[in-house]
PDB file of C-alpha atoms in Angstrom:
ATOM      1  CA  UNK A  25       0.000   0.000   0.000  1.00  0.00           C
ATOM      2  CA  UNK A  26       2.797   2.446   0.964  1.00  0.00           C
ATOM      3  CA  UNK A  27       4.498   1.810  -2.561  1.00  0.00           C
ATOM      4  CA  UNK A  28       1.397   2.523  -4.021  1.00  0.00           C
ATOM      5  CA  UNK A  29       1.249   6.016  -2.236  1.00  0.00           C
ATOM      6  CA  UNK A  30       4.690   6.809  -3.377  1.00  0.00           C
ATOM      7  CA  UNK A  31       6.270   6.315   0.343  1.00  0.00           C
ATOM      8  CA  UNK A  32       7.692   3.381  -0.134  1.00  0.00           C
ATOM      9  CA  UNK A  33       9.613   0.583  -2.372  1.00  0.00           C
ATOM     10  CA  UNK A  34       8.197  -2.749  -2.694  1.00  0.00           C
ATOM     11  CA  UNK A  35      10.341  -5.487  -2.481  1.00  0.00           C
ATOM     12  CA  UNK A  36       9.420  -9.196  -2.989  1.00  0.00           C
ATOM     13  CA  UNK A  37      10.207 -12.153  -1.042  1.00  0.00           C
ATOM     14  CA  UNK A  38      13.270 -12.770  -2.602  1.00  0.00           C
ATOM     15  CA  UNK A  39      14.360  -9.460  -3.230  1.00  0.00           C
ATOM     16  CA  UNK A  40      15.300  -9.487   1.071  1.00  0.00           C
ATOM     17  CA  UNK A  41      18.395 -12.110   0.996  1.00  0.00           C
ATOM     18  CA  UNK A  42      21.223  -9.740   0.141  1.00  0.00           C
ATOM     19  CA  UNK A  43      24.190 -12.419  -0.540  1.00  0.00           C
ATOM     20  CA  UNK A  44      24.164 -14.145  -3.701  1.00  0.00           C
ATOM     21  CA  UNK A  45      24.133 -17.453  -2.055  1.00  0.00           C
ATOM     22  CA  UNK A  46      21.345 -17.016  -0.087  1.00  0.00           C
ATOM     23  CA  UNK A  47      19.106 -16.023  -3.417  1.00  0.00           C
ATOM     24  CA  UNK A  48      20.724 -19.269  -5.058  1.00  0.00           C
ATOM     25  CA  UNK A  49      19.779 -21.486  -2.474  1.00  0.00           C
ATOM     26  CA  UNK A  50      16.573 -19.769  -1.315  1.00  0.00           C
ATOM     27  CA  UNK A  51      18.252 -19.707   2.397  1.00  0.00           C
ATOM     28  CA  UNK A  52      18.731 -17.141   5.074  1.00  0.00           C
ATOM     29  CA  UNK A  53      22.450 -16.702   6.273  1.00  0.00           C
ATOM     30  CA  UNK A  54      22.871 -12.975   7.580  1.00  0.00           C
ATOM     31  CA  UNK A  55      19.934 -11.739   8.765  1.00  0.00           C
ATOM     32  CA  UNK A  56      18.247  -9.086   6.484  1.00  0.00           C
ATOM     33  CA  UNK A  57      16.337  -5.498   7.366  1.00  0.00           C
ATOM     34  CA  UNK A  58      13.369  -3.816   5.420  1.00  0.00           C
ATOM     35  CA  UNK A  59      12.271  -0.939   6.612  1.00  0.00           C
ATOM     36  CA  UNK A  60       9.609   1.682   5.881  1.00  0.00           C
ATOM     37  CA  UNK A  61       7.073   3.978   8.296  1.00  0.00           C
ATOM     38  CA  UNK A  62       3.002   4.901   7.766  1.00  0.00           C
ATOM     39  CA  UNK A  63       2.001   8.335   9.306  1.00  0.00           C
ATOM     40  CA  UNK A  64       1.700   6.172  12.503  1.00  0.00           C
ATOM     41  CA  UNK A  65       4.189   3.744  13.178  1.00  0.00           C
ATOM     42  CA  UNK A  66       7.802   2.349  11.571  1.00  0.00           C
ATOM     43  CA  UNK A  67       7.874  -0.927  10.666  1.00  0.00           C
ATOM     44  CA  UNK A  68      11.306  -2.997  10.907  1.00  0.00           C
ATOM     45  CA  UNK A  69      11.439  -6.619   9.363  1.00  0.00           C
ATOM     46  CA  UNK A  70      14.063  -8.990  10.189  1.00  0.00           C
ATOM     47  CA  UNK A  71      14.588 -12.088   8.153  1.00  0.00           C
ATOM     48  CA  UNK A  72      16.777 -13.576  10.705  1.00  0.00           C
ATOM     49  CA  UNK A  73      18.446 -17.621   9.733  1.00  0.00           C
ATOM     50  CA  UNK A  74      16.501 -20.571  10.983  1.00  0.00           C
ATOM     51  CA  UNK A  75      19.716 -22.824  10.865  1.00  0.00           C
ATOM     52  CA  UNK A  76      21.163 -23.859  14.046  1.00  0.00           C
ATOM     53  CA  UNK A  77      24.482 -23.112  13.232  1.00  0.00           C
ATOM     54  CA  UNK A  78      23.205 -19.529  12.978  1.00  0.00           C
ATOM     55  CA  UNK A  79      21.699 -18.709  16.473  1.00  0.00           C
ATOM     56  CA  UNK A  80      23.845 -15.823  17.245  1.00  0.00           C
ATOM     57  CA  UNK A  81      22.706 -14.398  13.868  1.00  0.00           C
ATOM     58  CA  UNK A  82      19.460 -14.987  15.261  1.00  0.00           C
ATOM     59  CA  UNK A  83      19.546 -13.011  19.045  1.00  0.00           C
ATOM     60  CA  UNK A  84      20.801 -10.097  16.446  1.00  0.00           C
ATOM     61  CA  UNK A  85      18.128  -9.645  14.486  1.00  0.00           C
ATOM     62  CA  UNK A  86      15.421 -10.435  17.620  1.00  0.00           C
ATOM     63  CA  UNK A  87      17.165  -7.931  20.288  1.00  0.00           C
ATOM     64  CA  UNK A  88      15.812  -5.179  18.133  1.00  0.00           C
ATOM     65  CA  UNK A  89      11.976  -6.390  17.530  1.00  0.00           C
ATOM     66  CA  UNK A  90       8.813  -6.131  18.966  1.00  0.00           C
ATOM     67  CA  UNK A  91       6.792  -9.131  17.909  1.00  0.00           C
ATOM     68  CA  UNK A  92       8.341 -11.962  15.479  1.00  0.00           C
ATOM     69  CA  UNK A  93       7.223 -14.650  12.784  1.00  0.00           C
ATOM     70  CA  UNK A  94       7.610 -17.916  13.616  1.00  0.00           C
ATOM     71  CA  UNK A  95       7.719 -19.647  10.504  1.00  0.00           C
ATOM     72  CA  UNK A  96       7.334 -24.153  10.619  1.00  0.00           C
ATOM     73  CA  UNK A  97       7.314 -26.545   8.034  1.00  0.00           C
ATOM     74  CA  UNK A  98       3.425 -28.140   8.512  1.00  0.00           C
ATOM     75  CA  UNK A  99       4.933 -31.107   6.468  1.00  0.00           C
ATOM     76  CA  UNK A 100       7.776 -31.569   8.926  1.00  0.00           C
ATOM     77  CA  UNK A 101       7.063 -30.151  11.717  1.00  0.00           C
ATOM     78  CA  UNK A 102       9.107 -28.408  14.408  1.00  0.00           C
ATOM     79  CA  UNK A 103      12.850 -28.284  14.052  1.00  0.00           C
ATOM     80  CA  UNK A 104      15.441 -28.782  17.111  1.00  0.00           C
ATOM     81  CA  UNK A 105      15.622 -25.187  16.608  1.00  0.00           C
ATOM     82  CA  UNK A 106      12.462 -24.098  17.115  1.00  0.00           C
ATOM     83  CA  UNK A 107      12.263 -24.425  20.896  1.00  0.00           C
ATOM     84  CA  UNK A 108      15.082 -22.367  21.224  1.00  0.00           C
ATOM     85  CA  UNK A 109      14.610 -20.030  19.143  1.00  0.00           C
ATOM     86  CA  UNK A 110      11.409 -19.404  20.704  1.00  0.00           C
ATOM     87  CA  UNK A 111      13.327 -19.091  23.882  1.00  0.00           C
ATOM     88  CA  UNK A 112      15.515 -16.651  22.643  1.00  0.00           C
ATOM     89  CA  UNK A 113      12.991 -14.674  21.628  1.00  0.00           C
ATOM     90  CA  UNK A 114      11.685 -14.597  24.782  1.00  0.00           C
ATOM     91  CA  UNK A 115      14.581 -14.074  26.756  1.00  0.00           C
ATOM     92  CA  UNK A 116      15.689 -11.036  24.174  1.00  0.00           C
ATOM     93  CA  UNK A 117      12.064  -9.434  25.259  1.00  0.00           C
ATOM     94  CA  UNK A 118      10.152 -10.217  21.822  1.00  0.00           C
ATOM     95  CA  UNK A 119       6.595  -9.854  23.591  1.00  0.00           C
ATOM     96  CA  UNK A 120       4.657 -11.178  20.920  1.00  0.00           C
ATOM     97  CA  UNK A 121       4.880 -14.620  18.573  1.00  0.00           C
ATOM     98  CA  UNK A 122       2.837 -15.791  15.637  1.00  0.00           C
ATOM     99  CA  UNK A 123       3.367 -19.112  14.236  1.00  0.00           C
ATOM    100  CA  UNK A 124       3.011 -19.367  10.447  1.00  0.00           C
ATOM    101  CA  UNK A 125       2.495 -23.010   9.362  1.00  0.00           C
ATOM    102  CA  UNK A 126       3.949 -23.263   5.838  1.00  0.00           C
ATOM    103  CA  UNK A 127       3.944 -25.842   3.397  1.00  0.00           C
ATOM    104  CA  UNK A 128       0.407 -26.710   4.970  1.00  0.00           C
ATOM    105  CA  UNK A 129      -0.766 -27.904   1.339  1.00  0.00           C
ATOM    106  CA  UNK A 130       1.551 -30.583   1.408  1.00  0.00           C
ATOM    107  CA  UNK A 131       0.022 -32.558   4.519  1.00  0.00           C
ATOM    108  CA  UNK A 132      -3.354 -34.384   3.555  1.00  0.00           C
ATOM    109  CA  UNK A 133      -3.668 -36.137   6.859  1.00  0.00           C
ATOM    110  CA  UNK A 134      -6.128 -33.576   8.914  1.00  0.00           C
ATOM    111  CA  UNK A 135      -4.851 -35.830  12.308  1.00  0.00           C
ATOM    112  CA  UNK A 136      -1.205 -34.997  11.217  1.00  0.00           C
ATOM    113  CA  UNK A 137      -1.281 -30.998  10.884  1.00  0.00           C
ATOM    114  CA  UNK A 138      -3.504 -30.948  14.228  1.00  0.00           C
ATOM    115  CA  UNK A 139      -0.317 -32.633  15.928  1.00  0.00           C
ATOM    116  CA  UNK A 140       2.192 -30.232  14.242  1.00  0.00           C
ATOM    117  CA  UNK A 141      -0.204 -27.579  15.567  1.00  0.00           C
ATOM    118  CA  UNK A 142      -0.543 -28.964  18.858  1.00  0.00           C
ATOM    119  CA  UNK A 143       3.320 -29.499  18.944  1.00  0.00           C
ATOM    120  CA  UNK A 144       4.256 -26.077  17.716  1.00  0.00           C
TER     121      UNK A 144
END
């Protein structure tokens, strides 16, 4: 909407990964800012790395927010990581969560995505 009012740039999904490898392998490494403002608030998102291996990557990006995206594979479920990422977002002071269940068109069994839900 802001683009459309000429206060903004829009950017797609994969315009946010700013190394070359990350838009190759459609992965988060670094974590990634986009930011723009409305006459009432400014808006900050952080594309921070799901991998383990990038944690501290992680506390980074979440020091800095106010509420955060939780995003879990519906076909697999949650990862070792997600437990402590959610954690870390909690001990960082991110007050609020939402948990995104992608890939949810890939999981036909109805009993299945309620346990993923229940589990996440």
């Amino acid at each position: 909407m802001l683009a459309k009012k000429g206060l903004a740039q829009q950017k797609r999904y994969d315009e946010i990964d700013n190394a070359p490898e990350e838009r190759e392998r459609g992965i988060t490494i670094n974590t990634a800012h986009v930011e723009y403002e409305t006459e009432k608030r400014h808006y900050a998102h952080v594309d921070c790395p799901g991998h383990a291996d990038y944690v501290k990557n992680m506390i980074t990006g979440a020091a800095q927010m106010d509420g955060a995206i939780l995003v879990v594979s519906a076909a697999d479920g949650p990862m070792p990581q997600t437990r402590e990422h959610i954690l870390l977002a909690r001990q960082v002071g991110v007050p609020y969560i939402v948990v995104f269940l992608n890939k949810a068109d890939m999981v036909d069994d109805p009993e299945l995505m309620e346990l993923v839900e229940m589990e996440v």
